[in-house]
Tab-separated table of C-alpha atoms and ligand atoms in Angstrom:
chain	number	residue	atom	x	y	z
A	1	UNK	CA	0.000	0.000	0.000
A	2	UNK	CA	1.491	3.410	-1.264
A	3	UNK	CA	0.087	6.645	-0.272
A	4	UNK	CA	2.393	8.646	-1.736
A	5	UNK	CA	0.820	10.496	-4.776
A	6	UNK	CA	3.466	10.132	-7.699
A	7	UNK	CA	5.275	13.147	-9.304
A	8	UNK	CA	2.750	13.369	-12.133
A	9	UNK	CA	-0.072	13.950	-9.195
A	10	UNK	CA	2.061	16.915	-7.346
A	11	UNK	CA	2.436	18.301	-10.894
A	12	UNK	CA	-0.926	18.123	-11.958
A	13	UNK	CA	-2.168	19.300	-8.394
A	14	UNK	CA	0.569	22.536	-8.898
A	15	UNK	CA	-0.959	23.519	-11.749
A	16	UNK	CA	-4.582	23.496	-11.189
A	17	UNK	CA	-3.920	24.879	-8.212
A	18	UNK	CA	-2.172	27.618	-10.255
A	19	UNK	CA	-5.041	27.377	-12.461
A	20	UNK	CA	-7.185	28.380	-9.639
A	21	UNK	CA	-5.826	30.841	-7.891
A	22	UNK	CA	-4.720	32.852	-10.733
A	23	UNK	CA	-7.914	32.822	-12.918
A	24	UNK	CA	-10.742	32.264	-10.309
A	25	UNK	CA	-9.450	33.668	-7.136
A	26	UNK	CA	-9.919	37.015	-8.040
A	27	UNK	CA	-13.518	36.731	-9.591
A	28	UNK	CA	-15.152	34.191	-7.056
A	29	UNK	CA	-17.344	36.836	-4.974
A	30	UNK	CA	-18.342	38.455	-8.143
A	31	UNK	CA	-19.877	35.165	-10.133
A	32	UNK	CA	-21.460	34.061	-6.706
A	33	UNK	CA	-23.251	37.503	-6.888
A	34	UNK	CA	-23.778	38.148	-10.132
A	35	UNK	CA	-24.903	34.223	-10.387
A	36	UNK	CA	-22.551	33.981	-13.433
A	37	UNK	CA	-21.113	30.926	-15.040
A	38	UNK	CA	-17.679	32.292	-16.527
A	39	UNK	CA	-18.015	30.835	-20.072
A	40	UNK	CA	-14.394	32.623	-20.838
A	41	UNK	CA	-12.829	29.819	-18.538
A	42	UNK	CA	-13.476	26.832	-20.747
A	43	UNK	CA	-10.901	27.271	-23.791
A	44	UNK	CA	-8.304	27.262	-20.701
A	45	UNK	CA	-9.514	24.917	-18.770
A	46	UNK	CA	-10.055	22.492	-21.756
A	47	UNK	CA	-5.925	23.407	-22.729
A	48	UNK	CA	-5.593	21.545	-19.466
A	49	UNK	CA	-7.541	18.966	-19.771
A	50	UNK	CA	-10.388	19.458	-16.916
A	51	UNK	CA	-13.470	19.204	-19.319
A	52	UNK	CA	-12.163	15.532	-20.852
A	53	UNK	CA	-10.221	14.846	-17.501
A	54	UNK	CA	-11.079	10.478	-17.567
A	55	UNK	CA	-11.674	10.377	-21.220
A	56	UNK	CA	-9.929	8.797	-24.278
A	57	UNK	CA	-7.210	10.650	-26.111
A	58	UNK	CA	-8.726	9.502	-28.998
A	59	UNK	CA	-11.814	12.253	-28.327
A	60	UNK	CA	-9.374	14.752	-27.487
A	61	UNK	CA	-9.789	13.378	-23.337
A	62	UNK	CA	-6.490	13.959	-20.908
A	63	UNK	CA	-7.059	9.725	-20.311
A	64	UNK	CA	-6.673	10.818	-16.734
A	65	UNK	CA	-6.991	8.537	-14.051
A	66	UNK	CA	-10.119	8.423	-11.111
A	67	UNK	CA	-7.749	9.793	-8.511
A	68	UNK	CA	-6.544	12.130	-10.649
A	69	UNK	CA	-9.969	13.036	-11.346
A	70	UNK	CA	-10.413	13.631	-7.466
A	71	UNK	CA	-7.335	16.001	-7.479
A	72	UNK	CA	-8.454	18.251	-10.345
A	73	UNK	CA	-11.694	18.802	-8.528
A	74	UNK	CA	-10.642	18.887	-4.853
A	75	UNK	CA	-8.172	21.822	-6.372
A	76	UNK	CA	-11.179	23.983	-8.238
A	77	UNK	CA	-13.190	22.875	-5.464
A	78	UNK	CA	-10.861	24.787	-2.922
A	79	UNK	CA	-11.307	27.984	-4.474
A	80	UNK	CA	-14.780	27.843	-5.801
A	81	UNK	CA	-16.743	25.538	-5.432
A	82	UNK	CA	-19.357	26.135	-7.619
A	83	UNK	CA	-16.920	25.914	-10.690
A	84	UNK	CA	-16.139	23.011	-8.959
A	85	UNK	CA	-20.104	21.421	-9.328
A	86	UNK	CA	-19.758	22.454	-13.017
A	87	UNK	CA	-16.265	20.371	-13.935
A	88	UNK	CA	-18.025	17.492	-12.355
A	89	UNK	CA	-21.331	17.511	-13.849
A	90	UNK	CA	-19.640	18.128	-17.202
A	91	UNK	CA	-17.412	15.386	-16.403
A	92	UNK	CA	-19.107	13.103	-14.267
A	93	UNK	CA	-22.855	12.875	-15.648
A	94	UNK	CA	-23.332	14.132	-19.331
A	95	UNK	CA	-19.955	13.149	-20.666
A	96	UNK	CA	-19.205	9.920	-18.496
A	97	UNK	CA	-22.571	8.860	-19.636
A	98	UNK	CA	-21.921	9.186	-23.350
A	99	UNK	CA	-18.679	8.127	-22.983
A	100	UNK	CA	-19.586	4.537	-21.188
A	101	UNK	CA	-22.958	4.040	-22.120
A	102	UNK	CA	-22.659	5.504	-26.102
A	103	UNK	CA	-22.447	4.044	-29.291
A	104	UNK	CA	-18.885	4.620	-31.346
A	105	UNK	CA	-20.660	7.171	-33.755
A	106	UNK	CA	-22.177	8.921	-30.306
A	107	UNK	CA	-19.047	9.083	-29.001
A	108	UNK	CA	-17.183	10.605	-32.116
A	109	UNK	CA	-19.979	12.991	-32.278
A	110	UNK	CA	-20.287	14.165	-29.181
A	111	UNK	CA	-17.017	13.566	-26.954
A	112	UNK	CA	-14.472	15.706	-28.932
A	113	UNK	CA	-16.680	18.919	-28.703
A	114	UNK	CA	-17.654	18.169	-24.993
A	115	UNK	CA	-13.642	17.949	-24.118
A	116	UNK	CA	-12.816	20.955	-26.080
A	117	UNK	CA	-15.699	23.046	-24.192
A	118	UNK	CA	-17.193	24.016	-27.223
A	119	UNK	CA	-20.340	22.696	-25.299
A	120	UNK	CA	-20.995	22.135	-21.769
A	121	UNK	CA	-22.586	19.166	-20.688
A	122	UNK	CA	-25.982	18.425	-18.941
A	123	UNK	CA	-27.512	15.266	-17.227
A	124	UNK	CA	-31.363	15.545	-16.521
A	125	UNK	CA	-32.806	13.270	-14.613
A	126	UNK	CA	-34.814	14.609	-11.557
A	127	UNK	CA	-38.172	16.070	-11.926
A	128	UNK	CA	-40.456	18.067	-9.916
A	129	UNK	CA	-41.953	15.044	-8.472
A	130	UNK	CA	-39.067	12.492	-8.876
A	131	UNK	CA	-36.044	13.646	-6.820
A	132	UNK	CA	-34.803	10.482	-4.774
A	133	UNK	CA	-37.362	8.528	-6.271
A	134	UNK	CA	-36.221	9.475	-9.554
A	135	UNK	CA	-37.974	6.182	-11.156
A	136	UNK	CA	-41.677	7.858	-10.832
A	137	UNK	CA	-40.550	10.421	-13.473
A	138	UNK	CA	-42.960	11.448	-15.826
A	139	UNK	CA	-41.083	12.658	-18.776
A	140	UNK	CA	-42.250	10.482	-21.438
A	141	UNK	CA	-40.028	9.246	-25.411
A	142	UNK	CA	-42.917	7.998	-27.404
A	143	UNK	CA	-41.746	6.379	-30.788
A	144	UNK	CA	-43.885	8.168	-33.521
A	145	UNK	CA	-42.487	6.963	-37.121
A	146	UNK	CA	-38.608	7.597	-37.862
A	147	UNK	CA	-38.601	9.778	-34.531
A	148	UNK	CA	-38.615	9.607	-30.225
A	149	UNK	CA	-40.868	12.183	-29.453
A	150	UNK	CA	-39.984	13.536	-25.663
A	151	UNK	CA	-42.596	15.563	-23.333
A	152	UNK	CA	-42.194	16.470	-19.807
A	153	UNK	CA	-39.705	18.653	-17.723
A	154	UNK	CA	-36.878	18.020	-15.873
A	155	UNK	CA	-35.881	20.219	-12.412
A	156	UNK	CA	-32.625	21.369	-11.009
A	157	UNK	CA	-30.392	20.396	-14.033
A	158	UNK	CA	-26.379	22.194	-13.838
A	159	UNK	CA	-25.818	23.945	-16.877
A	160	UNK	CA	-29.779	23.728	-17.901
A	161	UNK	CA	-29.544	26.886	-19.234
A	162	UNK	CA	-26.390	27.010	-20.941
A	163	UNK	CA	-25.507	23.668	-21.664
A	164	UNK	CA	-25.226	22.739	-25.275
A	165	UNK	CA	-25.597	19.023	-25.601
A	166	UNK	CA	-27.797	17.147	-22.546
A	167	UNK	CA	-28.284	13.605	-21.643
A	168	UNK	CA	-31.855	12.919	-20.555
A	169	UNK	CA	-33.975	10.640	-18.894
A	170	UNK	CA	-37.071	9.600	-19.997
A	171	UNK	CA	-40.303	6.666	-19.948
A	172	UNK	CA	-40.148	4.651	-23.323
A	173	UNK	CA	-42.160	1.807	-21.581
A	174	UNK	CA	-44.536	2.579	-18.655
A	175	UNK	CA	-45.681	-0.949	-17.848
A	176	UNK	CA	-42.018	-1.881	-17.643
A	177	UNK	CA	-41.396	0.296	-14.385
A	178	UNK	CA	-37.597	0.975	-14.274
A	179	UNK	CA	-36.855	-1.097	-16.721
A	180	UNK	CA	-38.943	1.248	-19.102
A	181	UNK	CA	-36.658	4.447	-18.742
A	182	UNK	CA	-34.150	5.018	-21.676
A	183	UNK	CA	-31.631	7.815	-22.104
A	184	UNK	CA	-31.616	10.306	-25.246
A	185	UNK	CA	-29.120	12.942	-26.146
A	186	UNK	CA	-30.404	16.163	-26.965
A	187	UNK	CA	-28.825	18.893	-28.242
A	188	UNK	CA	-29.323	22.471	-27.504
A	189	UNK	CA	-31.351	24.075	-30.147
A	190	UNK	CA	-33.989	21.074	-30.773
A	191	UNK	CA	-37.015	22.137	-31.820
A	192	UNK	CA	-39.303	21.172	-28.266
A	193	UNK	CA	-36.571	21.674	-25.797
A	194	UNK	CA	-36.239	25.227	-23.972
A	195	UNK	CA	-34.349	26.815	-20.609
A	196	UNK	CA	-37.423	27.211	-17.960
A	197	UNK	CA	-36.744	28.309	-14.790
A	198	UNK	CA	-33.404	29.527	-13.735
A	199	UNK	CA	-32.483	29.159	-9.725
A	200	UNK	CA	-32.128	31.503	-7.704
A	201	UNK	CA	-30.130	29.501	-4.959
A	202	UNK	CA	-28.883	29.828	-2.019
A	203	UNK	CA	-25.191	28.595	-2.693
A	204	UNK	CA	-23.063	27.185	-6.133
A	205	UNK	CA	-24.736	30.437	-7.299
A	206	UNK	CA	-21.858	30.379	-10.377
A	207	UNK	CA	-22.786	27.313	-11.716
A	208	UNK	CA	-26.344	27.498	-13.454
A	209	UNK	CA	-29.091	25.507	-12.120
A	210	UNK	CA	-32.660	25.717	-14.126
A	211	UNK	CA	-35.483	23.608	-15.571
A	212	UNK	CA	-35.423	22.089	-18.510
A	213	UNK	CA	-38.871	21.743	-20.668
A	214	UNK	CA	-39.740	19.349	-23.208
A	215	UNK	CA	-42.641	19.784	-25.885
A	216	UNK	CA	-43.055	17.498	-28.747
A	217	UNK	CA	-39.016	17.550	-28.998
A	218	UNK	CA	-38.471	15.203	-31.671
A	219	UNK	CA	-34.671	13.554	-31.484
A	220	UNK	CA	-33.837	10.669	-34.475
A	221	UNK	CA	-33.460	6.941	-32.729
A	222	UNK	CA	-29.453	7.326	-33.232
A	223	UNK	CA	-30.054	9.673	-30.633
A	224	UNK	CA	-31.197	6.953	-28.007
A	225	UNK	CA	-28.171	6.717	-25.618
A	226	UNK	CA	-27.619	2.974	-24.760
A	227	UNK	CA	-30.116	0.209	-25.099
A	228	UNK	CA	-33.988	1.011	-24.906
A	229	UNK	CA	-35.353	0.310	-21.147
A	230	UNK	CA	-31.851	0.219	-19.606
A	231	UNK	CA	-31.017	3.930	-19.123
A	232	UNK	CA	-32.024	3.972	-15.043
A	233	UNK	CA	-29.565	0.549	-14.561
A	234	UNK	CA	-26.768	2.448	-16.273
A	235	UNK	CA	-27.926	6.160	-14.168
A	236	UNK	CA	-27.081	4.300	-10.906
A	237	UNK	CA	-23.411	3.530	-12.472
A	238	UNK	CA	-23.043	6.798	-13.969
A	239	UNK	CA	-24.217	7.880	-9.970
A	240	UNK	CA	-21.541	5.524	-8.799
A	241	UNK	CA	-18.367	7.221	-10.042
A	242	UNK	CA	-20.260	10.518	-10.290
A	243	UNK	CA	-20.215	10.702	-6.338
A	244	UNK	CA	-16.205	10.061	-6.202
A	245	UNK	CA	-16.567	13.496	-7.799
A	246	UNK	CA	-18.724	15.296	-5.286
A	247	UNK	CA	-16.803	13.748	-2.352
A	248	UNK	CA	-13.433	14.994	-3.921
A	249	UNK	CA	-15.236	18.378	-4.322
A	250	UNK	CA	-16.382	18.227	-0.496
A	251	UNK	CA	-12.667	17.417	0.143
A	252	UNK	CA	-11.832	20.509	-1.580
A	253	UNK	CA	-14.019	22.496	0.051
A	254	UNK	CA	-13.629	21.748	3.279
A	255	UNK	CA	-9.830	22.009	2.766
A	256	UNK	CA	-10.037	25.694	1.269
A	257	UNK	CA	-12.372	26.331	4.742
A	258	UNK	CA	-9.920	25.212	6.704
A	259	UNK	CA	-7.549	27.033	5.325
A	260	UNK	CA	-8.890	30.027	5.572
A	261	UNK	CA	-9.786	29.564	9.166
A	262	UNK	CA	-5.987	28.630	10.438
A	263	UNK	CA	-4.723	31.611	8.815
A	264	UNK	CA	-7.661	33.880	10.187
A	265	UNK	CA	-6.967	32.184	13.706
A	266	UNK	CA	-3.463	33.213	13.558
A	267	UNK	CA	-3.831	36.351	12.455
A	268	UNK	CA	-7.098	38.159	14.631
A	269	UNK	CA	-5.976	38.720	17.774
A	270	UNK	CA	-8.216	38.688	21.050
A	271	UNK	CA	-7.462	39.076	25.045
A	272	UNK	CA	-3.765	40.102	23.513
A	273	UNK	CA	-2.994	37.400	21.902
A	274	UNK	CA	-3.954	35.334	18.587
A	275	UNK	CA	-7.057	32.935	19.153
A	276	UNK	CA	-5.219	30.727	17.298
A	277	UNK	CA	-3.745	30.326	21.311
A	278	UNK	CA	-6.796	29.497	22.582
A	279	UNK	CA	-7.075	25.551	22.983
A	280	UNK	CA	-11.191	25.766	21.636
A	281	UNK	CA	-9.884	27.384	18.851
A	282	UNK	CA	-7.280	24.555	18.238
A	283	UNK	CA	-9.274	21.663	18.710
A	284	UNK	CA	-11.714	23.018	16.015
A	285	UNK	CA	-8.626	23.308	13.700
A	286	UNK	CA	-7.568	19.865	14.504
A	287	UNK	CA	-10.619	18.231	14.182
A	288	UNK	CA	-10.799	19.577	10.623
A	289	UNK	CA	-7.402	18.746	9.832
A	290	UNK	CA	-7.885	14.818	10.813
A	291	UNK	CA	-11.581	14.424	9.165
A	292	UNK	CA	-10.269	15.738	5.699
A	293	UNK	CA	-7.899	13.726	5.721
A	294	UNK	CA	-10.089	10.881	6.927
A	295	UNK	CA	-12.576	12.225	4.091
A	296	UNK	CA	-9.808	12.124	1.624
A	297	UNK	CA	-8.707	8.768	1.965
A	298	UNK	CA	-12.130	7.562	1.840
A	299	UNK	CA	-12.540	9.367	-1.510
A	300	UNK	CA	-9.155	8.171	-3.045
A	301	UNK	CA	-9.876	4.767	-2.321
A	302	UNK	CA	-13.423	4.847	-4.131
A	303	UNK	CA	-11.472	6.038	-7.304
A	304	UNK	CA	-8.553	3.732	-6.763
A	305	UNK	CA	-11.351	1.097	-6.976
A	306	UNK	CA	-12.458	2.474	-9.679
A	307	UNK	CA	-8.994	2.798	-11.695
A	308	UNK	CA	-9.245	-0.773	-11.014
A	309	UNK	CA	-12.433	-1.760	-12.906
A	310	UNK	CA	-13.900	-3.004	-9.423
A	311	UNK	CA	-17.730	-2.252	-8.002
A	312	UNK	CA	-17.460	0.632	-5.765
A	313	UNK	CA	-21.049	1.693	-4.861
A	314	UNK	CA	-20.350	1.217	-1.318
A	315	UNK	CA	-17.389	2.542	-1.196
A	316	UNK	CA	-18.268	5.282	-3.360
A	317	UNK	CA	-21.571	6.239	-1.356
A	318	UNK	CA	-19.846	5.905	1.967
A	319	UNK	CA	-17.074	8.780	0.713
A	320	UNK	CA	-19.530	11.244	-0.575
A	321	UNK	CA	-21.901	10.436	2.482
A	322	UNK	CA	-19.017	11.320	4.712
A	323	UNK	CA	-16.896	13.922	2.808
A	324	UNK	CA	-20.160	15.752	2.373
A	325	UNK	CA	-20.544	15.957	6.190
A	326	UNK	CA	-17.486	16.570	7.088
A	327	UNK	CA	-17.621	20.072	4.294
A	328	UNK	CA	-20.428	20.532	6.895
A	329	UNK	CA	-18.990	20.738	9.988
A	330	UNK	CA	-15.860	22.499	8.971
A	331	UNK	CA	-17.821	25.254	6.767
A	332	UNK	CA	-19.461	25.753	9.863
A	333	UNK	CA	-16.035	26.077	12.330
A	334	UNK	CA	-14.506	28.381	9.781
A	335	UNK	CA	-17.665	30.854	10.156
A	336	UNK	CA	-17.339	30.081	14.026
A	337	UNK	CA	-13.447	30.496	14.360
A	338	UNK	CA	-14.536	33.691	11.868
A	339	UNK	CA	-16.657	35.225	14.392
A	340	UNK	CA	-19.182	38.309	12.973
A	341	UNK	CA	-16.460	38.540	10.090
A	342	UNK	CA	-17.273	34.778	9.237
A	343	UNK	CA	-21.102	36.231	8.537
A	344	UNK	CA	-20.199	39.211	5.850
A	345	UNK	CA	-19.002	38.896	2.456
A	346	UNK	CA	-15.562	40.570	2.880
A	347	UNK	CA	-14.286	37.071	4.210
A	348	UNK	CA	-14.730	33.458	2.381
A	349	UNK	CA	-15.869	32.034	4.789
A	350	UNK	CA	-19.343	32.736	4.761
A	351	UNK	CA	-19.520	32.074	1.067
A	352	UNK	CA	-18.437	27.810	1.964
A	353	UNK	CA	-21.044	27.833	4.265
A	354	UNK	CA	-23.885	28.389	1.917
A	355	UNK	CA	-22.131	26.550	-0.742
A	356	UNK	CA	-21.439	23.227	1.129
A	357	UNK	CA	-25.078	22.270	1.877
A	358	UNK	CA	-25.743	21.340	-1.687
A	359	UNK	CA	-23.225	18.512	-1.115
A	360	UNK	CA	-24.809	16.284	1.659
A	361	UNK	CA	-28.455	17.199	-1.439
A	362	UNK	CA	-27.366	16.150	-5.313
A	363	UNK	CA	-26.561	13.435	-6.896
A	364	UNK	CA	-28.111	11.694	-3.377
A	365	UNK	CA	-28.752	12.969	-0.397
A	366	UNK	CA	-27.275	11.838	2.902
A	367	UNK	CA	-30.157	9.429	3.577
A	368	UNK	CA	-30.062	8.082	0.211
A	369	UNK	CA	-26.099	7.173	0.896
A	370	UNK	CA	-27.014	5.424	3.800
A	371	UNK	CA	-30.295	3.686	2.150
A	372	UNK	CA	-27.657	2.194	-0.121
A	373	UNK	CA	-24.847	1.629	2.197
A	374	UNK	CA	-27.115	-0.500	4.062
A	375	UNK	CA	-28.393	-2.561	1.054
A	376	UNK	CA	-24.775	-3.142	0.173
A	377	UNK	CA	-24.351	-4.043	3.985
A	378	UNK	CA	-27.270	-6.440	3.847
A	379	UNK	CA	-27.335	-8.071	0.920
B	1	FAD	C1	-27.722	22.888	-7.285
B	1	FAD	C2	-28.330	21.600	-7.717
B	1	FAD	C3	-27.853	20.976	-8.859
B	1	FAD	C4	-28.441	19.779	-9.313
B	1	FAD	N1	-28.026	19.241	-10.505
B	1	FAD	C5	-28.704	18.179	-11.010
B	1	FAD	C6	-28.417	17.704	-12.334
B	1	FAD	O1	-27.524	18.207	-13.018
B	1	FAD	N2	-29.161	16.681	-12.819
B	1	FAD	C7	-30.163	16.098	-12.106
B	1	FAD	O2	-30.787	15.168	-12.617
B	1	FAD	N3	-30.455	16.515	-10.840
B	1	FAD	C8	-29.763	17.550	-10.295
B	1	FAD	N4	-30.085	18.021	-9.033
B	1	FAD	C9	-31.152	17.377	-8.283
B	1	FAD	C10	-30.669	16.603	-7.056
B	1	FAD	O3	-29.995	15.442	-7.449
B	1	FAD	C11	-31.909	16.334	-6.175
B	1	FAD	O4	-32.257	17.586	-5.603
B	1	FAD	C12	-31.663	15.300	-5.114
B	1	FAD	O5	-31.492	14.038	-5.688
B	1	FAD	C13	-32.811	15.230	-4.079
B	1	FAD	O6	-34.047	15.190	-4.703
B	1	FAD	P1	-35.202	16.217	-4.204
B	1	FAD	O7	-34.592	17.555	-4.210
B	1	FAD	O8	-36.410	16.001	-5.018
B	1	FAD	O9	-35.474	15.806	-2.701
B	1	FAD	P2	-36.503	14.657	-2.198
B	1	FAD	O10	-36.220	13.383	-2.878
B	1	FAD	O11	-37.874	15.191	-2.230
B	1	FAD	O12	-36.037	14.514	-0.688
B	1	FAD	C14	-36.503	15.368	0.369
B	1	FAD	C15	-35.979	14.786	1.689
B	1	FAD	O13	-36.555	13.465	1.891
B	1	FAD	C16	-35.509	12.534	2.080
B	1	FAD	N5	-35.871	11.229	1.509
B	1	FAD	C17	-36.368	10.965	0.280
B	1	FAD	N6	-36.523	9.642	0.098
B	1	FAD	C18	-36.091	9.042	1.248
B	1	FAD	C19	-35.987	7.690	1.698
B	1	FAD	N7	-36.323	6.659	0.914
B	1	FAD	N8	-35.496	7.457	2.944
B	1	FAD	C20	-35.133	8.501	3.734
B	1	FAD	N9	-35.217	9.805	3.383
B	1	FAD	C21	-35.677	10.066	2.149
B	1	FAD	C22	-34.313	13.130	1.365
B	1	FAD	O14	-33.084	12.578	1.825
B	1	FAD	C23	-34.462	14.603	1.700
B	1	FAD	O15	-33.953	14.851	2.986
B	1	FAD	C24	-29.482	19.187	-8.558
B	1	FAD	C25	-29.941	19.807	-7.390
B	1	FAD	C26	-29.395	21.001	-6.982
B	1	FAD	C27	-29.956	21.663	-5.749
């Protein structure tokens, strides 16, 4: 057993953390405000390879490993997290799906443009009335001659808005239950596909978040992603290595809390002398410091599976079930260990706070991680 990350890792961790700092950094408060996705990022972060980070070099992918994967987005994820939830989606749902569940001519189609960030990808599945139960969705593909026609509307999609190529979700065969749900890609600009609502949220306010209608869209049957009926069996694998994603991203997070709070601790002073000296204050920092790393190593050994071809849905649910939390409860020291400056905008702290709740909601929320821990458990 090697923890040591090789000299490849510390390079590619240098330079997105260069990355970072350098072109996000300075522009974080102002996207969260502004609720701005900064298309201008993607021809540079495509030169380095974060929007094809696991995918063939034959598509144009960096052919990047799973724990790489979990350093490129713990690194954005430190800085802003929101970008953050965009790499991943683009990565993890919409392109991961294409790339493992599509057809050759799919993939040459669609893969080479998704890597280049010429579009952004998109991954509906959840409606209004499907969220954890995302089986009982409604949106319905209805073969009508040479075409799938799609109706219904999907809620809460990343990149919704602006994405230009979407995988979605959708009832071919009612009587079959889950076995009736097949996958279509869609690309933005269909006649019968339109933006609805856009968010307004309360955190990840870069990273766009809005409805996505369907009415009459009519997509031709090469469009059918995967075979007909199996598209919610391959969503749970897509949701498997998806999750690696969002617990490297709560890994990130919590990490770039953290941070901030140990240098605010050493720095504010109080009673003449840093709090920083004051043993509460330590213990906070110290508990941070050892779940991180706890989280990390959880996370790194669900993509090391992964790298390896083996199952990881337990291991994969228990990192982003615990990662999430442990974003949680550090978001909420650094505020603490902030004081009344860890509750204004001046400070990033309070900005991690409202981000980090989203992670213990999407792609499955802390009591779905445990519903499937357990079944692993139990089986
Ligand atoms: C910013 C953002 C981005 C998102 N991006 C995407 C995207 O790109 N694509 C996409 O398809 N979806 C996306 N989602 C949707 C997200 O995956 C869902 O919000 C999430 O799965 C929860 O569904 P829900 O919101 O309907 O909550 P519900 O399922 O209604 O859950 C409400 C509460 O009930 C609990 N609950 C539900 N069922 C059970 C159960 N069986 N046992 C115990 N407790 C249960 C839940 O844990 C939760 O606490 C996004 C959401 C947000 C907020």
């Amino acid at each position: 057993m090697d923890f040591t990350p090789s000299e490849e890792q510390e390079i590619l961790r240098r330079t997105v953390r260069e990355f970072a700092e350098a072109e996000m950094r300075p522009h974080v408060m102002e996207w969260d405000e502004a609720q701005h996705f900064p298309m201008e990022l993607l021809p540079k972060m495509a030169d380095l390879g974060l929007l094809g980070i696991q995918f063939e070099d034959k598509y144009g992918g960096a052919g990047m490993s799973a724990v790489d994967y979990c350093i490129c987005i713990e690194e954005l994820a430190r800085v802003d997290p929101a970008i953050a939830l965009s790499v991943a989606a683009h990565n993890g749902l919409c392109t991961s799906h294409i790339a493992t569940f599509g057809d050759e001519a799919q993939k040459a189609r669609y893969l080479p443009r998704l890597v280049k960030g010429e579009a952004l990808g998109a991954w509906g599945l959840t409606e209004a009335s499907a969220g954890s139960d995302a089986a009982a969705m409604r949106t319905t593909a209805a073969r009508q001659g040479e075409c799938w026609v799609i109706n219904g509307a999907k809620q809460f999609i990343t990149h919704g808005a602006i994405g230009g190529v979407m995988v979605v979700m959708a009832v071919t065969d009612r009587s079959k239950a889950h076995r009736g749900i097949s996958a279509f890609i869609v690309e933005h600009g269909t006649a019968g596909m339109r933006a609805g609502k856009k968010e307004n949220k309360l955190g990840m306010r870069a990273s766009d978040t809005s409805e996505v209608v369907f009415q009459d869209c009519r997509v031709p049957p090469a469009q059918m992603l995967g075979e007909d009926g199996q598209a919610f069996i391959n969503t749970l694998q897509v949701l498997d290595a998806g999750r690696i994603g969002i617990a490297a991203l709560a890994v990130g997070l919590a990490q770039g809390a953290y941070e901030a709070a140990r240098a605010y601790a050493k720095e504010r002073r109080q009673f003449g002398q840093p709090i920083a000296a004051f043993q509460a204050i330590q213990w906070k920092l110290a508990n941070a410091a050892t779940d991180i790393e706890a989280a990390r190593l959880l996370t790194y050994r669900a993509a090391y599976l992964k790298d390896r071809g083996d199952r990881m849905t337990r291991e994969s649910a228990m990192a982003k079930l615990y990662a999430s939390e442990t974003a949680v409860r550090v978001a909420d020291d650094c505020v603490q260990i902030h004081g009344g400056y860890g509750f204004v905008k001046d400070y990033p702290a309070e900005k991690y706070f409202r981000d980090v709740k989203l992670l213990t909601i999407g792609e499955g929320t802390s009591e779905i991680q445990r519903l499937v821990i357990a079944r692993q458990l139990l089986q």
